[in-house]
mmCIF file of C-alpha atoms in Angstrom:
data_model
loop_
_atom_site.group_PDB
_atom_site.id
_atom_site.type_symbol
_atom_site.label_atom_id
_atom_site.label_comp_id
_atom_site.label_asym_id
_atom_site.label_seq_id
_atom_site.Cartn_x
_atom_site.Cartn_y
_atom_site.Cartn_z
ATOM 1 C CA UNK G 13 2.440 -5.685 -36.436
ATOM 2 C CA UNK G 14 4.508 -2.602 -35.703
ATOM 3 C CA UNK G 15 7.194 -4.330 -34.459
ATOM 4 C CA UNK G 16 6.956 -6.777 -37.469
ATOM 5 C CA UNK G 17 7.521 -3.631 -39.730
ATOM 6 C CA UNK G 18 10.289 -1.928 -37.554
ATOM 7 C CA UNK G 19 12.150 -4.992 -37.534
ATOM 8 C CA UNK G 20 12.535 -5.087 -41.295
ATOM 9 C CA UNK G 21 13.098 -2.028 -41.698
ATOM 10 C CA UNK G 22 16.214 -2.202 -39.949
ATOM 11 C CA UNK G 23 17.664 -5.086 -41.042
ATOM 12 C CA UNK G 24 17.427 -3.904 -44.415
ATOM 13 C CA UNK G 25 20.471 -2.392 -44.627
ATOM 14 C CA UNK G 26 22.576 -5.905 -44.082
ATOM 15 C CA UNK G 27 20.243 -7.500 -46.703
ATOM 16 C CA UNK G 28 21.873 -5.058 -49.251
ATOM 17 C CA UNK G 29 25.283 -5.126 -47.451
ATOM 18 C CA UNK G 30 26.855 -7.211 -50.562
ATOM 19 C CA UNK G 31 24.852 -5.090 -52.939
ATOM 20 C CA UNK G 32 26.258 -1.567 -51.382
ATOM 21 C CA UNK G 33 29.788 -3.599 -51.368
ATOM 22 C CA UNK G 34 30.167 -3.621 -54.962
ATOM 23 C CA UNK G 35 28.560 -0.092 -55.252
ATOM 24 C CA UNK G 36 30.788 1.455 -53.159
ATOM 25 C CA UNK G 37 34.264 -0.530 -55.164
ATOM 26 C CA UNK G 38 32.933 0.764 -58.092
ATOM 27 C CA UNK G 39 31.179 4.361 -56.873
ATOM 28 C CA UNK G 40 32.356 6.301 -60.208
ATOM 29 C CA UNK G 41 31.556 3.583 -62.987
ATOM 30 C CA UNK G 42 28.062 3.067 -61.868
ATOM 31 C CA UNK G 43 27.053 6.551 -61.864
ATOM 32 C CA UNK G 44 28.417 6.979 -65.204
ATOM 33 C CA UNK G 45 26.841 4.183 -66.158
ATOM 34 C CA UNK G 46 23.443 4.796 -64.717
ATOM 35 C CA UNK G 47 22.616 8.468 -64.952
ATOM 36 C CA UNK G 48 22.355 7.682 -68.513
ATOM 37 C CA UNK G 49 18.839 9.983 -68.778
ATOM 38 C CA UNK G 50 19.492 11.823 -65.041
ATOM 39 C CA UNK G 51 22.497 14.074 -63.403
ATOM 40 C CA UNK G 52 23.410 13.379 -59.916
ATOM 41 C CA UNK G 53 24.129 16.400 -58.378
ATOM 42 C CA UNK G 54 25.283 17.759 -54.628
ATOM 43 C CA UNK G 55 22.418 19.266 -53.089
ATOM 44 C CA UNK G 56 18.779 18.847 -52.393
ATOM 45 C CA UNK G 57 15.778 21.032 -51.125
ATOM 46 C CA UNK G 58 12.089 19.330 -50.803
ATOM 47 C CA UNK G 59 8.869 20.609 -49.525
ATOM 48 C CA UNK G 60 6.778 17.722 -47.835
ATOM 49 C CA UNK G 61 3.452 17.513 -49.948
ATOM 50 C CA UNK G 62 1.274 15.238 -48.134
ATOM 51 C CA UNK G 63 1.380 12.515 -45.449
ATOM 52 C CA UNK G 64 -0.946 10.244 -43.535
ATOM 53 C CA UNK G 65 0.958 9.354 -39.882
ATOM 54 C CA UNK G 66 -0.127 8.362 -36.628
ATOM 55 C CA UNK G 67 1.065 10.769 -33.852
ATOM 56 C CA UNK G 68 1.744 10.385 -30.130
ATOM 57 C CA UNK G 69 -1.431 8.961 -28.330
ATOM 58 C CA UNK G 70 -2.932 11.674 -25.836
ATOM 59 C CA UNK G 71 -4.402 10.813 -22.476
ATOM 60 C CA UNK G 72 -6.825 7.395 -22.645
ATOM 61 C CA UNK G 73 -7.560 8.202 -26.275
ATOM 62 C CA UNK G 74 -9.520 5.275 -28.052
ATOM 63 C CA UNK G 75 -8.267 5.497 -31.305
ATOM 64 C CA UNK G 76 -4.618 6.644 -31.331
ATOM 65 C CA UNK G 77 -3.988 3.957 -34.100
ATOM 66 C CA UNK G 78 -6.001 6.794 -36.545
ATOM 67 C CA UNK G 79 -3.982 7.818 -39.597
ATOM 68 C CA UNK G 80 -3.868 11.749 -39.869
ATOM 69 C CA UNK G 81 -3.290 13.690 -43.067
ATOM 70 C CA UNK G 82 -0.869 16.616 -43.543
ATOM 71 C CA UNK G 83 -0.458 18.639 -46.417
ATOM 72 C CA UNK G 84 2.213 20.973 -47.337
ATOM 73 C CA UNK G 85 3.971 20.767 -43.909
ATOM 74 C CA UNK G 86 7.516 20.290 -44.057
ATOM 75 C CA UNK G 87 10.863 20.695 -45.671
ATOM 76 C CA UNK G 88 14.055 18.889 -45.761
ATOM 77 C CA UNK G 89 17.439 19.340 -46.801
ATOM 78 C CA UNK G 90 20.072 17.151 -48.378
ATOM 79 C CA UNK G 91 23.865 16.711 -49.062
ATOM 80 C CA UNK G 92 24.861 14.137 -51.494
ATOM 81 C CA UNK G 93 28.641 12.653 -51.540
ATOM 82 C CA UNK G 94 28.469 10.178 -54.131
ATOM 83 C CA UNK G 95 27.910 7.169 -51.793
ATOM 84 C CA UNK G 96 25.041 8.906 -49.162
ATOM 85 C CA UNK G 97 22.766 11.308 -48.789
ATOM 86 C CA UNK G 98 22.735 12.796 -45.335
ATOM 87 C CA UNK G 99 19.566 15.135 -44.451
ATOM 88 C CA UNK G 100 18.374 17.298 -42.337
ATOM 89 C CA UNK G 101 14.255 17.394 -42.143
ATOM 90 C CA UNK G 102 11.472 19.330 -40.217
ATOM 91 C CA UNK G 103 7.864 19.074 -39.665
ATOM 92 C CA UNK G 104 4.758 20.663 -37.969
ATOM 93 C CA UNK G 105 0.933 19.932 -37.396
ATOM 94 C CA UNK G 106 -1.419 22.073 -36.317
ATOM 95 C CA UNK G 107 -5.364 21.134 -36.126
ATOM 96 C CA UNK G 108 -8.163 21.207 -34.298
ATOM 97 C CA UNK G 109 -9.632 17.152 -33.388
ATOM 98 C CA UNK G 110 -12.101 15.191 -31.788
ATOM 99 C CA UNK G 111 -11.693 12.344 -29.695
ATOM 100 C CA UNK G 112 -12.745 9.618 -27.202
ATOM 101 C CA UNK G 113 -11.321 9.481 -24.213
ATOM 102 C CA UNK G 114 -10.963 5.975 -21.611
ATOM 103 C CA UNK G 115 -14.344 4.561 -23.698
ATOM 104 C CA UNK G 116 -16.571 5.283 -26.402
ATOM 105 C CA UNK G 117 -19.321 6.495 -24.135
ATOM 106 C CA UNK G 118 -17.084 7.981 -21.099
ATOM 107 C CA UNK G 119 -15.666 11.333 -22.632
ATOM 108 C CA UNK G 120 -15.699 13.484 -25.786
ATOM 109 C CA UNK G 121 -12.446 15.535 -25.618
ATOM 110 C CA UNK G 122 -12.223 18.836 -28.077
ATOM 111 C CA UNK G 123 -9.387 21.078 -28.807
ATOM 112 C CA UNK G 124 -6.074 21.655 -30.901
ATOM 113 C CA UNK G 125 -3.087 19.220 -31.200
ATOM 114 C CA UNK G 126 0.446 20.550 -32.322
ATOM 115 C CA UNK G 127 3.220 18.569 -33.443
ATOM 116 C CA UNK G 128 7.127 19.219 -34.599
ATOM 117 C CA UNK G 129 9.444 16.933 -35.281
ATOM 118 C CA UNK G 130 13.301 17.864 -36.333
ATOM 119 C CA UNK G 131 15.222 14.815 -37.914
ATOM 120 C CA UNK G 132 19.355 14.213 -39.217
ATOM 121 C CA UNK G 133 19.828 11.247 -40.882
ATOM 122 C CA UNK G 134 21.077 9.729 -44.162
ATOM 123 C CA UNK G 135 20.256 7.524 -46.811
ATOM 124 C CA UNK G 136 21.799 5.151 -49.366
ATOM 125 C CA UNK G 137 20.540 4.029 -52.419
ATOM 126 C CA UNK G 138 19.546 0.296 -53.288
ATOM 127 C CA UNK G 139 20.437 0.997 -56.991
ATOM 128 C CA UNK G 140 20.723 4.329 -59.434
ATOM 129 C CA UNK G 141 19.198 5.405 -62.319
ATOM 130 C CA UNK G 142 15.375 7.336 -63.114
ATOM 131 C CA UNK G 143 14.235 4.867 -60.118
ATOM 132 C CA UNK G 144 15.698 5.025 -57.161
ATOM 133 C CA UNK G 145 14.713 2.683 -54.059
ATOM 134 C CA UNK G 146 16.339 3.504 -50.835
ATOM 135 C CA UNK G 147 16.558 2.811 -47.523
ATOM 136 C CA UNK G 148 17.995 5.095 -44.420
ATOM 137 C CA UNK G 149 17.011 5.555 -41.061
ATOM 138 C CA UNK G 150 16.619 9.289 -38.664
ATOM 139 C CA UNK G 151 17.350 10.722 -35.343
ATOM 140 C CA UNK G 152 15.109 13.056 -33.879
ATOM 141 C CA UNK G 153 13.599 15.606 -31.551
ATOM 142 C CA UNK G 154 9.756 15.832 -31.063
ATOM 143 C CA UNK G 155 7.316 18.115 -29.347
ATOM 144 C CA UNK G 156 3.352 17.316 -29.108
ATOM 145 C CA UNK G 157 0.833 19.457 -27.420
ATOM 146 C CA UNK G 158 -2.621 19.216 -27.067
ATOM 147 C CA UNK G 159 -5.023 21.914 -25.354
ATOM 148 C CA UNK G 160 -8.102 20.919 -25.380
ATOM 149 C CA UNK G 161 -12.461 20.991 -22.924
ATOM 150 C CA UNK G 162 -13.403 17.604 -21.552
ATOM 151 C CA UNK G 163 -17.007 16.922 -21.572
ATOM 152 C CA UNK G 164 -18.743 13.698 -20.099
ATOM 153 C CA UNK G 165 -20.888 12.026 -22.812
ATOM 154 C CA UNK G 166 -23.145 10.288 -20.268
ATOM 155 C CA UNK G 167 -26.532 12.753 -20.519
ATOM 156 C CA UNK G 168 -26.981 12.365 -16.586
ATOM 157 C CA UNK G 169 -23.953 14.503 -15.848
ATOM 158 C CA UNK G 170 -23.737 17.784 -15.201
ATOM 159 C CA UNK G 171 -21.158 20.096 -16.433
ATOM 160 C CA UNK G 172 -19.314 19.862 -12.870
ATOM 161 C CA UNK G 173 -17.666 17.215 -14.511
ATOM 162 C CA UNK G 174 -16.015 19.352 -17.089
ATOM 163 C CA UNK G 175 -12.375 20.258 -17.014
ATOM 164 C CA UNK G 176 -9.629 21.522 -19.390
ATOM 165 C CA UNK G 177 -6.156 19.681 -19.721
ATOM 166 C CA UNK G 178 -3.059 20.057 -21.362
ATOM 167 C CA UNK G 179 -0.596 17.589 -22.633
ATOM 168 C CA UNK G 180 2.766 17.855 -23.333
ATOM 169 C CA UNK G 181 4.805 15.246 -24.837
ATOM 170 C CA UNK G 182 9.445 16.270 -25.128
ATOM 171 C CA UNK G 183 11.220 13.329 -26.576
ATOM 172 C CA UNK G 184 13.764 11.398 -29.172
ATOM 173 C CA UNK G 185 12.963 9.326 -31.922
ATOM 174 C CA UNK G 186 14.504 6.986 -33.793
ATOM 175 C CA UNK G 187 13.196 6.070 -37.465
ATOM 176 C CA UNK G 188 13.965 3.474 -39.679
ATOM 177 C CA UNK G 189 12.648 4.224 -43.064
ATOM 178 C CA UNK G 190 12.343 2.244 -46.758
ATOM 179 C CA UNK G 191 11.514 5.326 -49.758
ATOM 180 C CA UNK G 192 11.681 5.460 -53.812
ATOM 181 C CA UNK G 193 12.652 8.219 -55.637
ATOM 182 C CA UNK G 194 11.791 9.415 -59.140
ATOM 183 C CA UNK G 195 13.899 11.209 -60.963
ATOM 184 C CA UNK G 196 11.188 13.314 -63.691
ATOM 185 C CA UNK G 197 13.090 15.638 -65.180
ATOM 186 C CA UNK G 198 16.374 17.651 -64.781
ATOM 187 C CA UNK G 199 17.409 19.331 -61.351
ATOM 188 C CA UNK G 200 13.525 17.611 -59.726
ATOM 189 C CA UNK G 201 12.371 14.648 -58.299
ATOM 190 C CA UNK G 202 8.996 13.329 -56.241
ATOM 191 C CA UNK G 203 10.041 10.874 -53.451
ATOM 192 C CA UNK G 204 7.868 8.773 -51.422
ATOM 193 C CA UNK G 205 8.588 7.121 -48.187
ATOM 194 C CA UNK G 206 7.224 5.156 -45.351
ATOM 195 C CA UNK G 207 8.922 4.474 -41.552
ATOM 196 C CA UNK G 208 8.166 3.908 -37.766
ATOM 197 C CA UNK G 209 8.926 6.459 -34.794
ATOM 198 C CA UNK G 210 10.337 4.370 -32.300
ATOM 199 C CA UNK G 211 9.540 7.129 -29.536
ATOM 200 C CA UNK G 212 10.515 7.828 -26.334
ATOM 201 C CA UNK G 213 8.887 10.959 -24.399
ATOM 202 C CA UNK G 214 8.859 12.842 -21.012
ATOM 203 C CA UNK G 215 5.136 13.558 -20.758
ATOM 204 C CA UNK G 216 3.034 16.162 -18.492
ATOM 205 C CA UNK G 217 -0.628 15.942 -18.196
ATOM 206 C CA UNK G 218 -2.486 18.835 -16.563
ATOM 207 C CA UNK G 219 -6.087 18.575 -15.558
ATOM 208 C CA UNK G 220 -8.320 22.073 -14.529
ATOM 209 C CA UNK G 221 -11.817 21.483 -13.402
ATOM 210 C CA UNK G 222 -14.001 24.016 -14.422
ATOM 211 C CA UNK G 223 -16.567 24.211 -11.588
ATOM 212 C CA UNK G 224 -13.463 24.714 -9.386
ATOM 213 C CA UNK G 225 -10.675 27.167 -10.633
ATOM 214 C CA UNK G 226 -8.722 26.516 -8.389
ATOM 215 C CA UNK G 227 -8.071 22.966 -8.575
ATOM 216 C CA UNK G 228 -5.560 21.496 -10.704
ATOM 217 C CA UNK G 229 -3.757 18.283 -10.649
ATOM 218 C CA UNK G 230 -0.829 17.714 -12.491
ATOM 219 C CA UNK G 231 0.908 14.013 -13.825
ATOM 220 C CA UNK G 232 3.897 12.935 -14.987
ATOM 221 C CA UNK G 233 5.236 9.835 -16.978
ATOM 222 C CA UNK G 234 8.072 8.292 -19.357
ATOM 223 C CA UNK G 235 6.636 6.111 -22.483
ATOM 224 C CA UNK G 236 8.264 4.713 -25.504
ATOM 225 C CA UNK G 237 5.705 4.470 -28.274
ATOM 226 C CA UNK G 238 5.635 2.830 -31.868
ATOM 227 C CA UNK G 239 4.069 5.421 -34.447
ATOM 228 C CA UNK G 240 3.465 4.122 -37.944
ATOM 229 C CA UNK G 241 3.903 6.530 -41.019
ATOM 230 C CA UNK G 242 2.740 4.699 -44.099
ATOM 231 C CA UNK G 243 2.945 7.746 -45.885
ATOM 232 C CA UNK G 244 5.786 9.753 -44.156
ATOM 233 C CA UNK G 245 6.475 11.873 -46.672
ATOM 234 C CA UNK G 246 6.128 12.609 -50.544
ATOM 235 C CA UNK G 247 7.941 15.266 -51.285
ATOM 236 C CA UNK G 248 9.494 17.388 -54.622
ATOM 237 C CA UNK G 249 12.428 17.827 -53.882
ATOM 238 C CA UNK G 250 14.815 20.432 -56.832
ATOM 239 C CA UNK G 251 18.771 19.147 -56.843
ATOM 240 C CA UNK G 252 21.482 21.534 -58.001
ATOM 241 C CA UNK G 253 25.268 21.659 -57.776
ATOM 242 C CA UNK G 254 25.576 19.003 -60.192
ATOM 243 C CA UNK G 255 28.842 16.408 -59.222
ATOM 244 C CA UNK G 256 29.502 15.970 -63.077
#
């Protein structure tokens, strides 16, 4: 499913190729005719209001496909040259989570998940006007850290099976996206977009046994992950620097 959505997002620029060509050849005239009730601006700054997204899998997490909500946790900057909007965005996530590890009856893990993501890319409108659907792509760097306590859910086991865990993933992401922008009033717009992060990371997993403080294990992995973001970003943007 994720790979199918990724394929659709990747080919969307080619589907609209003929339309983009016409737009490129007549950019000024399109802007003149289409923005009768909205002005084109060179710069935008926006705040990420809401998102629902998947995060990288932690250890052998059983519910790694869960969508987590985040509110007011990001910013986006844009520069528009009349044809393409170049974008720089950053987001952060920090929250305590609980999940089952290995199987639903094996281990319960509780701790804090922190995720930081910085991306740079571009977006291109399909059409121009009050409502503007668009496509784009971002390239980013991502850091994901989890620290928590692991406890066995079996009643027969004692505390000797408990241990602390820390996982850290650092890597690169490629994120094709589709979105829609609504120019509500002068200078302000609302955007909503969905995306899939193709994430390649280097991961460290560190475990420390509570019964033996000196007992520590360290494992390292390289991983590919596909992270679905049906609502990657709902943002409110302020636009300034009128082009005309």
